[in-house]
PDB file of N, CA and C in Angstrom:
ATOM      1  N   MET N   1      63.474  13.596  -7.781  1.00 59.00           N
ATOM      2  CA  MET N   1      63.011  12.690  -6.755  1.00 59.00           C
ATOM      3  C   MET N   1      61.492  12.541  -6.869  1.00 59.00           C
ATOM      4  N   THR N   2      61.020  11.303  -6.863  1.00 74.00           N
ATOM      5  CA  THR N   2      59.598  11.029  -7.000  1.00 74.00           C
ATOM      6  C   THR N   2      59.013  10.635  -5.655  1.00 74.00           C
ATOM      7  N   MET N   3      57.846  11.130  -5.371  1.00 92.00           N
ATOM      8  CA  MET N   3      57.196  10.861  -4.091  1.00 92.00           C
ATOM      9  C   MET N   3      56.344   9.597  -4.186  1.00 92.00           C
ATOM     10  N   ARG N   4      56.708   8.555  -3.417  1.00 96.00           N
ATOM     11  CA  ARG N   4      55.991   7.285  -3.407  1.00 96.00           C
ATOM     12  C   ARG N   4      54.893   7.291  -2.350  1.00 96.00           C
ATOM     13  N   GLU N   5      53.744   6.711  -2.708  1.00 97.00           N
ATOM     14  CA  GLU N   5      52.637   6.531  -1.780  1.00 97.00           C
ATOM     15  C   GLU N   5      52.193   5.079  -1.821  1.00 97.00           C
ATOM     16  N   LEU N   6      51.694   4.577  -0.701  1.00 98.00           N
ATOM     17  CA  LEU N   6      51.210   3.206  -0.626  1.00 98.00           C
ATOM     18  C   LEU N   6      49.692   3.179  -0.535  1.00 98.00           C
ATOM     19  N   TYR N   7      49.103   2.222  -1.230  1.00 98.00           N
ATOM     20  CA  TYR N   7      47.677   1.946  -1.185  1.00 98.00           C
ATOM     21  C   TYR N   7      47.539   0.460  -0.913  1.00 98.00           C
ATOM     22  N   ILE N   8      47.002   0.103   0.242  1.00 98.00           N
ATOM     23  CA  ILE N   8      46.950  -1.288   0.680  1.00 98.00           C
ATOM     24  C   ILE N   8      45.488  -1.666   0.890  1.00 98.00           C
ATOM     25  N   TYR N   9      45.043  -2.679   0.155  1.00 98.00           N
ATOM     26  CA  TYR N   9      43.645  -3.065   0.285  1.00 98.00           C
ATOM     27  C   TYR N   9      43.523  -4.536   0.687  1.00 98.00           C
ATOM     28  N   TYR N  10      42.384  -4.837   1.321  1.00 98.00           N
ATOM     29  CA  TYR N  10      42.121  -6.177   1.841  1.00 98.00           C
ATOM     30  C   TYR N  10      40.651  -6.264   2.210  1.00 98.00           C
ATOM     31  N   ARG N  11      40.241  -7.462   2.649  1.00 98.00           N
ATOM     32  CA  ARG N  11      38.843  -7.670   3.015  1.00 98.00           C
ATOM     33  C   ARG N  11      38.710  -7.932   4.515  1.00 98.00           C
ATOM     34  N   VAL N  12      37.562  -7.494   5.039  1.00 98.00           N
ATOM     35  CA  VAL N  12      37.234  -7.661   6.449  1.00 98.00           C
ATOM     36  C   VAL N  12      35.823  -8.240   6.532  1.00 98.00           C
ATOM     37  N   VAL N  13      35.625  -9.232   7.391  1.00 97.00           N
ATOM     38  CA  VAL N  13      34.287  -9.772   7.635  1.00 97.00           C
ATOM     39  C   VAL N  13      33.466  -8.676   8.305  1.00 97.00           C
ATOM     40  N   THR N  14      32.256  -8.444   7.792  1.00 97.00           N
ATOM     41  CA  THR N  14      31.409  -7.376   8.324  1.00 97.00           C
ATOM     42  C   THR N  14      31.250  -7.481   9.838  1.00 97.00           C
ATOM     43  N   GLY N  15      31.122  -8.667  10.366  1.00 96.00           N
ATOM     44  CA  GLY N  15      30.955  -8.857  11.805  1.00 96.00           C
ATOM     45  C   GLY N  15      32.188  -8.494  12.626  1.00 96.00           C
ATOM     46  N   GLN N  16      33.338  -8.376  11.985  1.00 97.00           N
ATOM     47  CA  GLN N  16      34.580  -8.009  12.682  1.00 97.00           C
ATOM     48  C   GLN N  16      35.012  -6.573  12.357  1.00 97.00           C
ATOM     49  N   ALA N  17      34.152  -5.829  11.688  1.00 97.00           N
ATOM     50  CA  ALA N  17      34.536  -4.492  11.223  1.00 97.00           C
ATOM     51  C   ALA N  17      34.901  -3.552  12.370  1.00 97.00           C
ATOM     52  N   ALA N  18      34.143  -3.574  13.443  1.00 98.00           N
ATOM     53  CA  ALA N  18      34.434  -2.650  14.554  1.00 98.00           C
ATOM     54  C   ALA N  18      35.804  -2.945  15.168  1.00 98.00           C
ATOM     55  N   ALA N  19      36.097  -4.213  15.406  1.00 98.00           N
ATOM     56  CA  ALA N  19      37.401  -4.584  15.977  1.00 98.00           C
ATOM     57  C   ALA N  19      38.527  -4.280  14.998  1.00 98.00           C
ATOM     58  N   ALA N  20      38.292  -4.560  13.721  1.00 98.00           N
ATOM     59  CA  ALA N  20      39.325  -4.293  12.709  1.00 98.00           C
ATOM     60  C   ALA N  20      39.590  -2.796  12.595  1.00 98.00           C
ATOM     61  N   ARG N  21      38.530  -2.002  12.606  1.00 98.00           N
ATOM     62  CA  ARG N  21      38.715  -0.551  12.507  1.00 98.00           C
ATOM     63  C   ARG N  21      39.535  -0.014  13.668  1.00 98.00           C
ATOM     64  N   LEU N  22      39.212  -0.461  14.865  1.00 98.00           N
ATOM     65  CA  LEU N  22      39.972  -0.028  16.042  1.00 98.00           C
ATOM     66  C   LEU N  22      41.438  -0.423  15.902  1.00 98.00           C
ATOM     67  N   ALA N  23      41.695  -1.634  15.443  1.00 98.00           N
ATOM     68  CA  ALA N  23      43.074  -2.105  15.295  1.00 98.00           C
ATOM     69  C   ALA N  23      43.836  -1.293  14.248  1.00 98.00           C
ATOM     70  N   VAL N  24      43.201  -1.015  13.119  1.00 98.00           N
ATOM     71  CA  VAL N  24      43.874  -0.241  12.061  1.00 98.00           C
ATOM     72  C   VAL N  24      44.107   1.191  12.521  1.00 98.00           C
ATOM     73  N   GLU N  25      43.093   1.806  13.117  1.00 98.00           N
ATOM     74  CA  GLU N  25      43.253   3.187  13.577  1.00 98.00           C
ATOM     75  C   GLU N  25      44.331   3.288  14.667  1.00 98.00           C
ATOM     76  N   THR N  26      44.425   2.290  15.528  1.00 98.00           N
ATOM     77  CA  THR N  26      45.466   2.268  16.556  1.00 98.00           C
ATOM     78  C   THR N  26      46.840   2.128  15.907  1.00 98.00           C
ATOM     79  N   LEU N  27      46.955   1.226  14.950  1.00 98.00           N
ATOM     80  CA  LEU N  27      48.207   1.039  14.213  1.00 98.00           C
ATOM     81  C   LEU N  27      48.637   2.336  13.536  1.00 98.00           C
ATOM     82  N   GLN N  28      47.723   2.973  12.818  1.00 98.00           N
ATOM     83  CA  GLN N  28      48.071   4.193  12.098  1.00 98.00           C
ATOM     84  C   GLN N  28      48.418   5.329  13.060  1.00 98.00           C
ATOM     85  N   ALA N  29      47.719   5.427  14.171  1.00 98.00           N
ATOM     86  CA  ALA N  29      48.026   6.475  15.152  1.00 98.00           C
ATOM     87  C   ALA N  29      49.420   6.260  15.738  1.00 98.00           C
ATOM     88  N   ARG N  30      49.776   5.007  16.023  1.00 97.00           N
ATOM     89  CA  ARG N  30      51.101   4.709  16.557  1.00 97.00           C
ATOM     90  C   ARG N  30      52.182   5.070  15.543  1.00 97.00           C
ATOM     91  N   LEU N  31      51.960   4.714  14.277  1.00 98.00           N
ATOM     92  CA  LEU N  31      52.934   5.058  13.239  1.00 98.00           C
ATOM     93  C   LEU N  31      53.094   6.574  13.112  1.00 98.00           C
ATOM     94  N   ARG N  32      51.967   7.302  13.102  1.00 98.00           N
ATOM     95  CA  ARG N  32      52.036   8.770  12.988  1.00 98.00           C
ATOM     96  C   ARG N  32      52.719   9.394  14.194  1.00 98.00           C
ATOM     97  N   SER N  33      52.521   8.813  15.361  1.00 98.00           N
ATOM     98  CA  SER N  33      53.167   9.329  16.571  1.00 98.00           C
ATOM     99  C   SER N  33      54.683   9.173  16.486  1.00 98.00           C
ATOM    100  N   ASN N  34      55.119   8.045  15.967  1.00 96.00           N
ATOM    101  CA  ASN N  34      56.556   7.784  15.832  1.00 96.00           C
ATOM    102  C   ASN N  34      57.172   8.460  14.621  1.00 96.00           C
ATOM    103  N   LEU N  35      56.362   8.756  13.619  1.00 96.00           N
ATOM    104  CA  LEU N  35      56.836   9.343  12.353  1.00 96.00           C
ATOM    105  C   LEU N  35      55.955  10.544  12.015  1.00 96.00           C
ATOM    106  N   PRO N  36      56.220  11.714  12.579  1.00 96.00           N
ATOM    107  CA  PRO N  36      55.333  12.874  12.425  1.00 96.00           C
ATOM    108  C   PRO N  36      55.123  13.335  10.973  1.00 96.00           C
ATOM    109  N   PHE N  37      55.983  12.918  10.064  1.00 97.00           N
ATOM    110  CA  PHE N  37      55.833  13.289   8.658  1.00 97.00           C
ATOM    111  C   PHE N  37      54.857  12.387   7.918  1.00 97.00           C
ATOM    112  N   LEU N  38      54.404  11.312   8.556  1.00 97.00           N
ATOM    113  CA  LEU N  38      53.540  10.322   7.900  1.00 97.00           C
ATOM    114  C   LEU N  38      52.088  10.786   7.874  1.00 97.00           C
ATOM    115  N   VAL N  39      51.435  10.568   6.747  1.00 98.00           N
ATOM    116  CA  VAL N  39      50.012  10.882   6.561  1.00 98.00           C
ATOM    117  C   VAL N  39      49.316   9.562   6.248  1.00 98.00           C
ATOM    118  N   THR N  40      48.283   9.219   7.022  1.00 98.00           N
ATOM    119  CA  THR N  40      47.577   7.954   6.823  1.00 98.00           C
ATOM    120  C   THR N  40      46.085   8.194   6.662  1.00 98.00           C
ATOM    121  N   ARG N  41      45.443   7.244   5.985  1.00 98.00           N
ATOM    122  CA  ARG N  41      43.975   7.264   5.902  1.00 98.00           C
ATOM    123  C   ARG N  41      43.482   5.823   5.894  1.00 98.00           C
ATOM    124  N   LEU N  42      42.257   5.634   6.321  1.00 98.00           N
ATOM    125  CA  LEU N  42      41.575   4.356   6.238  1.00 98.00           C
ATOM    126  C   LEU N  42      40.282   4.586   5.479  1.00 98.00           C
ATOM    127  N   LEU N  43      40.109   3.858   4.387  1.00 98.00           N
ATOM    128  CA  LEU N  43      38.936   4.002   3.528  1.00 98.00           C
ATOM    129  C   LEU N  43      38.218   2.660   3.414  1.00 98.00           C
ATOM    130  N   HIS N  44      36.964   2.690   2.975  1.00 98.00           N
ATOM    131  CA  HIS N  44      36.233   1.440   2.726  1.00 98.00           C
ATOM    132  C   HIS N  44      35.267   1.647   1.566  1.00 98.00           C
ATOM    133  N   ARG N  45      34.974   0.549   0.891  1.00 97.00           N
ATOM    134  CA  ARG N  45      33.942   0.609  -0.139  1.00 97.00           C
ATOM    135  C   ARG N  45      32.607   0.741   0.557  1.00 97.00           C
ATOM    136  N   PRO N  46      31.657   1.443  -0.060  1.00 95.00           N
ATOM    137  CA  PRO N  46      30.381   1.685   0.623  1.00 95.00           C
ATOM    138  C   PRO N  46      29.490   0.446   0.752  1.00 95.00           C
ATOM    139  N   GLU N  47      29.768  -0.609   0.001  1.00 96.00           N
ATOM    140  CA  GLU N  47      28.926  -1.789   0.079  1.00 96.00           C
ATOM    141  C   GLU N  47      29.773  -3.017   0.423  1.00 96.00           C
ATOM    142  N   ALA N  48      29.113  -3.975   1.088  1.00 96.00           N
ATOM    143  CA  ALA N  48      29.755  -5.261   1.380  1.00 96.00           C
ATOM    144  C   ALA N  48      29.285  -6.259   0.324  1.00 96.00           C
ATOM    145  N   LEU N  49      30.096  -7.280   0.090  1.00 96.00           N
ATOM    146  CA  LEU N  49      29.747  -8.324  -0.870  1.00 96.00           C
ATOM    147  C   LEU N  49      29.985  -9.664  -0.188  1.00 96.00           C
ATOM    148  N   ASN N  50      28.925 -10.451  -0.088  1.00 97.00           N
ATOM    149  CA  ASN N  50      29.012 -11.767   0.568  1.00 97.00           C
ATOM    150  C   ASN N  50      29.559 -11.666   1.987  1.00 97.00           C
ATOM    151  N   GLY N  51      29.142 -10.635   2.705  1.00 97.00           N
ATOM    152  CA  GLY N  51      29.558 -10.475   4.096  1.00 97.00           C
ATOM    153  C   GLY N  51      30.969  -9.953   4.293  1.00 97.00           C
ATOM    154  N   LEU N  52      31.609  -9.510   3.189  1.00 98.00           N
ATOM    155  CA  LEU N  52      32.969  -8.983   3.264  1.00 98.00           C
ATOM    156  C   LEU N  52      33.000  -7.529   2.830  1.00 98.00           C
ATOM    157  N   GLN N  53      33.742  -6.723   3.568  1.00 98.00           N
ATOM    158  CA  GLN N  53      33.962  -5.325   3.210  1.00 98.00           C
ATOM    159  C   GLN N  53      35.371  -5.194   2.640  1.00 98.00           C
ATOM    160  N   THR N  54      35.540  -4.312   1.671  1.00 98.00           N
ATOM    161  CA  THR N  54      36.871  -4.029   1.141  1.00 98.00           C
ATOM    162  C   THR N  54      37.350  -2.727   1.761  1.00 98.00           C
ATOM    163  N   TRP N  55      38.520  -2.797   2.361  1.00 98.00           N
ATOM    164  CA  TRP N  55      39.123  -1.640   3.015  1.00 98.00           C
ATOM    165  C   TRP N  55      40.418  -1.266   2.329  1.00 98.00           C
ATOM    166  N   MET N  56      40.808  -0.011   2.490  1.00 98.00           N
ATOM    167  CA  MET N  56      42.082   0.459   1.955  1.00 98.00           C
ATOM    168  C   MET N  56      42.751   1.391   2.958  1.00 98.00           C
ATOM    169  N   GLU N  57      44.013   1.117   3.209  1.00 98.00           N
ATOM    170  CA  GLU N  57      44.856   2.020   3.994  1.00 98.00           C
ATOM    171  C   GLU N  57      45.726   2.774   3.003  1.00 98.00           C
ATOM    172  N   THR N  58      45.924   4.062   3.237  1.00 98.00           N
ATOM    173  CA  THR N  58      46.851   4.826   2.409  1.00 98.00           C
ATOM    174  C   THR N  58      47.943   5.404   3.297  1.00 98.00           C
ATOM    175  N   TYR N  59      49.138   5.468   2.720  1.00 98.00           N
ATOM    176  CA  TYR N  59      50.301   5.999   3.430  1.00 98.00           C
ATOM    177  C   TYR N  59      51.052   6.933   2.494  1.00 98.00           C
ATOM    178  N   ALA N  60      51.271   8.134   2.961  1.00 97.00           N
ATOM    179  CA  ALA N  60      52.026   9.143   2.207  1.00 97.00           C
ATOM    180  C   ALA N  60      52.842   9.935   3.231  1.00 97.00           C
ATOM    181  N   THR N  61      53.615  10.871   2.730  1.00 97.00           N
ATOM    182  CA  THR N  61      54.404  11.722   3.626  1.00 97.00           C
ATOM    183  C   THR N  61      54.127  13.183   3.315  1.00 97.00           C
ATOM    184  N   ARG N  62      54.424  14.019   4.267  1.00 95.00           N
ATOM    185  CA  ARG N  62      54.323  15.464   4.049  1.00 95.00           C
ATOM    186  C   ARG N  62      55.510  15.866   3.175  1.00 95.00           C
ATOM    187  N   PRO N  63      55.247  16.448   2.010  1.00 91.00           N
ATOM    188  CA  PRO N  63      56.328  16.753   1.068  1.00 91.00           C
ATOM    189  C   PRO N  63      57.416  17.656   1.635  1.00 91.00           C
ATOM    190  N   ASP N  64      57.044  18.545   2.556  1.00 93.00           N
ATOM    191  CA  ASP N  64      58.040  19.449   3.122  1.00 93.00           C
ATOM    192  C   ASP N  64      58.923  18.764   4.164  1.00 93.00           C
ATOM    193  N   ARG N  65      58.522  17.593   4.641  1.00 93.00           N
ATOM    194  CA  ARG N  65      59.283  16.890   5.681  1.00 93.00           C
ATOM    195  C   ARG N  65      59.983  15.640   5.162  1.00 93.00           C
ATOM    196  N   GLU N  66      59.400  14.998   4.153  1.00 92.00           N
ATOM    197  CA  GLU N  66      59.946  13.744   3.612  1.00 92.00           C
ATOM    198  C   GLU N  66      59.599  13.687   2.125  1.00 92.00           C
ATOM    199  N   PRO N  67      60.321  14.472   1.303  1.00 90.00           N
ATOM    200  CA  PRO N  67      59.938  14.645  -0.098  1.00 90.00           C
ATOM    201  C   PRO N  67      59.995  13.385  -0.960  1.00 90.00           C
ATOM    202  N   ALA N  68      60.728  12.370  -0.542  1.00 92.00           N
ATOM    203  CA  ALA N  68      60.800  11.139  -1.344  1.00 92.00           C
ATOM    204  C   ALA N  68      59.574  10.261  -1.155  1.00 92.00           C
ATOM    205  N   GLY N  69      58.787  10.557  -0.146  1.00 96.00           N
ATOM    206  CA  GLY N  69      57.617   9.727   0.106  1.00 96.00           C
ATOM    207  C   GLY N  69      57.975   8.496   0.921  1.00 96.00           C
ATOM    208  N   ILE N  70      57.247   7.424   0.701  1.00 97.00           N
ATOM    209  CA  ILE N  70      57.421   6.188   1.457  1.00 97.00           C
ATOM    210  C   ILE N  70      58.608   5.411   0.893  1.00 97.00           C
ATOM    211  N   SER N  71      59.666   5.334   1.654  1.00 95.00           N
ATOM    212  CA  SER N  71      60.863   4.591   1.234  1.00 95.00           C
ATOM    213  C   SER N  71      60.602   3.087   1.363  1.00 95.00           C
ATOM    214  N   GLN N  72      61.499   2.296   0.804  1.00 96.00           N
ATOM    215  CA  GLN N  72      61.403   0.836   0.940  1.00 96.00           C
ATOM    216  C   GLN N  72      61.483   0.448   2.412  1.00 96.00           C
ATOM    217  N   ALA N  73      62.374   1.100   3.158  1.00 96.00           N
ATOM    218  CA  ALA N  73      62.530   0.793   4.585  1.00 96.00           C
ATOM    219  C   ALA N  73      61.247   1.118   5.359  1.00 96.00           C
ATOM    220  N   LEU N  74      60.638   2.246   5.050  1.00 97.00           N
ATOM    221  CA  LEU N  74      59.398   2.625   5.724  1.00 97.00           C
ATOM    222  C   LEU N  74      58.262   1.683   5.331  1.00 97.00           C
ATOM    223  N   GLN N  75      58.215   1.301   4.072  1.00 97.00           N
ATOM    224  CA  GLN N  75      57.209   0.338   3.628  1.00 97.00           C
ATOM    225  C   GLN N  75      57.357  -0.976   4.395  1.00 97.00           C
ATOM    226  N   SER N  76      58.572  -1.444   4.553  1.00 97.00           N
ATOM    227  CA  SER N  76      58.821  -2.677   5.307  1.00 97.00           C
ATOM    228  C   SER N  76      58.370  -2.534   6.762  1.00 97.00           C
ATOM    229  N   MET N  77      58.630  -1.367   7.351  1.00 97.00           N
ATOM    230  CA  MET N  77      58.203  -1.121   8.728  1.00 97.00           C
ATOM    231  C   MET N  77      56.678  -1.170   8.836  1.00 97.00           C
ATOM    232  N   ILE N  78      55.994  -0.520   7.902  1.00 98.00           N
ATOM    233  CA  ILE N  78      54.528  -0.517   7.913  1.00 98.00           C
ATOM    234  C   ILE N  78      54.003  -1.939   7.771  1.00 98.00           C
ATOM    235  N   GLU N  79      54.573  -2.700   6.850  1.00 97.00           N
ATOM    236  CA  GLU N  79      54.128  -4.077   6.641  1.00 97.00           C
ATOM    237  C   GLU N  79      54.365  -4.942   7.879  1.00 97.00           C
ATOM    238  N   THR N  80      55.499  -4.745   8.537  1.00 97.00           N
ATOM    239  CA  THR N  80      55.787  -5.506   9.754  1.00 97.00           C
ATOM    240  C   THR N  80      54.816  -5.145  10.863  1.00 97.00           C
ATOM    241  N   GLU N  81      54.577  -3.851  11.056  1.00 96.00           N
ATOM    242  CA  GLU N  81      53.642  -3.395  12.089  1.00 96.00           C
ATOM    243  C   GLU N  81      52.228  -3.914  11.825  1.00 96.00           C
ATOM    244  N   ALA N  82      51.857  -4.036  10.562  1.00 97.00           N
ATOM    245  CA  ALA N  82      50.505  -4.442  10.186  1.00 97.00           C
ATOM    246  C   ALA N  82      50.256  -5.943  10.368  1.00 97.00           C
ATOM    247  N   LEU N  83      51.277  -6.702  10.705  1.00 97.00           N
ATOM    248  CA  LEU N  83      51.079  -8.138  10.922  1.00 97.00           C
ATOM    249  C   LEU N  83      50.063  -8.405  12.032  1.00 97.00           C
ATOM    250  N   VAL N  84      49.905  -7.461  12.944  1.00 96.00           N
ATOM    251  CA  VAL N  84      48.923  -7.625  14.027  1.00 96.00           C
ATOM    252  C   VAL N  84      47.489  -7.662  13.500  1.00 96.00           C
ATOM    253  N   LEU N  85      47.278  -7.210  12.265  1.00 97.00           N
ATOM    254  CA  LEU N  85      45.931  -7.185  11.687  1.00 97.00           C
ATOM    255  C   LEU N  85      45.525  -8.535  11.092  1.00 97.00           C
ATOM    256  N   ALA N  86      46.470  -9.438  10.905  1.00 97.00           N
ATOM    257  CA  ALA N  86      46.212 -10.700  10.216  1.00 97.00           C
ATOM    258  C   ALA N  86      44.984 -11.457  10.735  1.00 97.00           C
ATOM    259  N   PRO N  87      44.779 -11.559  12.053  1.00 97.00           N
ATOM    260  CA  PRO N  87      43.595 -12.305  12.518  1.00 97.00           C
ATOM    261  C   PRO N  87      42.265 -11.621  12.191  1.00 97.00           C
ATOM    262  N   LEU N  88      42.308 -10.362  11.817  1.00 97.00           N
ATOM    263  CA  LEU N  88      41.080  -9.594  11.596  1.00 97.00           C
ATOM    264  C   LEU N  88      40.719  -9.417  10.122  1.00 97.00           C
ATOM    265  N   ILE N  89      41.564  -9.887   9.221  1.00 97.00           N
ATOM    266  CA  ILE N  89      41.282  -9.717   7.802  1.00 97.00           C
ATOM    267  C   ILE N  89      41.174 -11.076   7.120  1.00 97.00           C
ATOM    268  N   VAL N  90      40.557 -11.074   5.950  1.00 97.00           N
ATOM    269  CA  VAL N  90      40.372 -12.283   5.167  1.00 97.00           C
ATOM    270  C   VAL N  90      41.321 -12.219   3.980  1.00 97.00           C
ATOM    271  N   GLY N  91      42.228 -13.175   3.889  1.00 97.00           N
ATOM    272  CA  GLY N  91      43.163 -13.194   2.769  1.00 97.00           C
ATOM    273  C   GLY N  91      44.309 -12.223   2.983  1.00 97.00           C
ATOM    274  N   PRO N  92      45.083 -12.025   1.923  1.00 96.00           N
ATOM    275  CA  PRO N  92      46.275 -11.167   2.050  1.00 96.00           C
ATOM    276  C   PRO N  92      45.955  -9.680   1.936  1.00 96.00           C
ATOM    277  N   ARG N  93      46.893  -8.887   2.382  1.00 97.00           N
ATOM    278  CA  ARG N  93      46.879  -7.439   2.144  1.00 97.00           C
ATOM    279  C   ARG N  93      47.585  -7.232   0.805  1.00 97.00           C
ATOM    280  N   HIS N  94      46.963  -6.482  -0.075  1.00 98.00           N
ATOM    281  CA  HIS N  94      47.535  -6.203  -1.395  1.00 98.00           C
ATOM    282  C   HIS N  94      48.083  -4.776  -1.386  1.00 98.00           C
ATOM    283  N   THR N  95      49.349  -4.634  -1.711  1.00 98.00           N
ATOM    284  CA  THR N  95      49.992  -3.316  -1.691  1.00 98.00           C
ATOM    285  C   THR N  95      50.228  -2.828  -3.108  1.00 98.00           C
ATOM    286  N   GLU N  96      49.785  -1.635  -3.369  1.00 98.00           N
ATOM    287  CA  GLU N  96      50.030  -0.947  -4.637  1.00 98.00           C
ATOM    288  C   GLU N  96      50.853   0.289  -4.330  1.00 98.00           C
ATOM    289  N   ILE N  97      51.811   0.574  -5.189  1.00 97.00           N
ATOM    290  CA  ILE N  97      52.663   1.760  -5.029  1.00 97.00           C
ATOM    291  C   ILE N  97      52.367   2.712  -6.176  1.00 97.00           C
ATOM    292  N   PHE N  98      52.102   3.950  -5.837  1.00 97.00           N
ATOM    293  CA  PHE N  98      51.889   4.998  -6.828  1.00 97.00           C
ATOM    294  C   PHE N  98      52.887   6.107  -6.574  1.00 97.00           C
ATOM    295  N   GLU N  99      53.228   6.824  -7.627  1.00 95.00           N
ATOM    296  CA  GLU N  99      54.139   7.961  -7.515  1.00 95.00           C
ATOM    297  C   GLU N  99      53.456   9.220  -8.021  1.00 95.00           C
ATOM    298  N   VAL N 100      53.749  10.321  -7.367  1.00 89.00           N
ATOM    299  CA  VAL N 100      53.246  11.622  -7.783  1.00 89.00           C
ATOM    300  C   VAL N 100      54.017  12.051  -9.028  1.00 89.00           C
ATOM    301  N   PHE N 101      53.318  12.607 -10.016  1.00 89.00           N
ATOM    302  CA  PHE N 101      54.007  13.112 -11.203  1.00 89.00           C
ATOM    303  C   PHE N 101      55.017  14.176 -10.793  1.00 89.00           C
ATOM    304  N   LYS N 102      56.178  14.147 -11.429  1.00 80.00           N
ATOM    305  CA  LYS N 102      57.244  15.101 -11.094  1.00 80.00           C
ATOM    306  C   LYS N 102      56.912  16.507 -11.563  1.00 80.00           C
ATOM    307  N   GLU N 103      56.373  16.622 -12.747  1.00 74.00           N
ATOM    308  CA  GLU N 103      56.096  17.927 -13.352  1.00 74.00           C
ATOM    309  C   GLU N 103      54.607  18.055 -13.640  1.00 74.00           C
ATOM    310  N   PRO N 104      54.070  19.258 -13.606  1.00 75.00           N
ATOM    311  CA  PRO N 104      52.678  19.433 -14.016  1.00 75.00           C
ATOM    312  C   PRO N 104      52.540  19.100 -15.501  1.00 75.00           C
ATOM    313  N   SER N 105      51.358  18.638 -15.880  1.00 73.00           N
ATOM    314  CA  SER N 105      51.146  18.320 -17.300  1.00 73.00           C
ATOM    315  C   SER N 105      51.114  19.614 -18.112  1.00 73.00           C
ATOM    316  N   ALA N 106      51.277  19.487 -19.418  1.00 74.00           N
ATOM    317  CA  ALA N 106      51.279  20.641 -20.311  1.00 74.00           C
ATOM    318  C   ALA N 106      49.956  21.398 -20.210  1.00 74.00           C
ATOM    319  N   SER N 107      48.850  20.672 -20.038  1.00 69.00           N
ATOM    320  CA  SER N 107      47.547  21.348 -19.950  1.00 69.00           C
ATOM    321  C   SER N 107      47.435  22.193 -18.696  1.00 69.00           C
ATOM    322  N   ASN N 108      48.114  21.789 -17.615  1.00 63.00           N
ATOM    323  CA  ASN N 108      48.100  22.599 -16.394  1.00 63.00           C
ATOM    324  C   ASN N 108      48.948  23.854 -16.540  1.00 63.00           C
ATOM    325  N   ASN N 109      49.954  23.824 -17.412  1.00 58.00           N
ATOM    326  CA  ASN N 109      50.803  24.992 -17.621  1.00 58.00           C
ATOM    327  C   ASN N 109      50.097  26.090 -18.396  1.00 58.00           C
ATOM    328  N   ASP N 110      49.051  25.712 -19.127  1.00 54.00           N
ATOM    329  CA  ASP N 110      48.335  26.692 -19.961  1.00 54.00           C
ATOM    330  C   ASP N 110      47.309  27.503 -19.174  1.00 54.00           C
ATOM    331  N   ARG N 111      47.052  27.153 -17.960  1.00 51.00           N
ATOM    332  CA  ARG N 111      46.006  27.849 -17.183  1.00 51.00           C
ATOM    333  C   ARG N 111      46.503  29.110 -16.561  1.00 51.00           C
TER     334      ARG N 111
END
């Protein structure tokens, strides 16, 4: 079983950053409250470009509680819940899916 994680990035107008941050943090807190195994983060690039900031939300699960990671159903739920952010972001939300390696690499076994 491979553990899936989501990385979702998008742009926010610098002038709307405070409102957007509150909205994202509220969304993530609500999701974590309803799904105690969920681990979330909100990240941003340190610089803005043309008045736009690039932000990233990450979603993972606690391996001891939900070892498969973010399921398709959970991903759909997160995407549906995040529709409330649409007025606060510029353009689409881009979702990338990454998986944790199943086995340690050979170089890690030699240590």
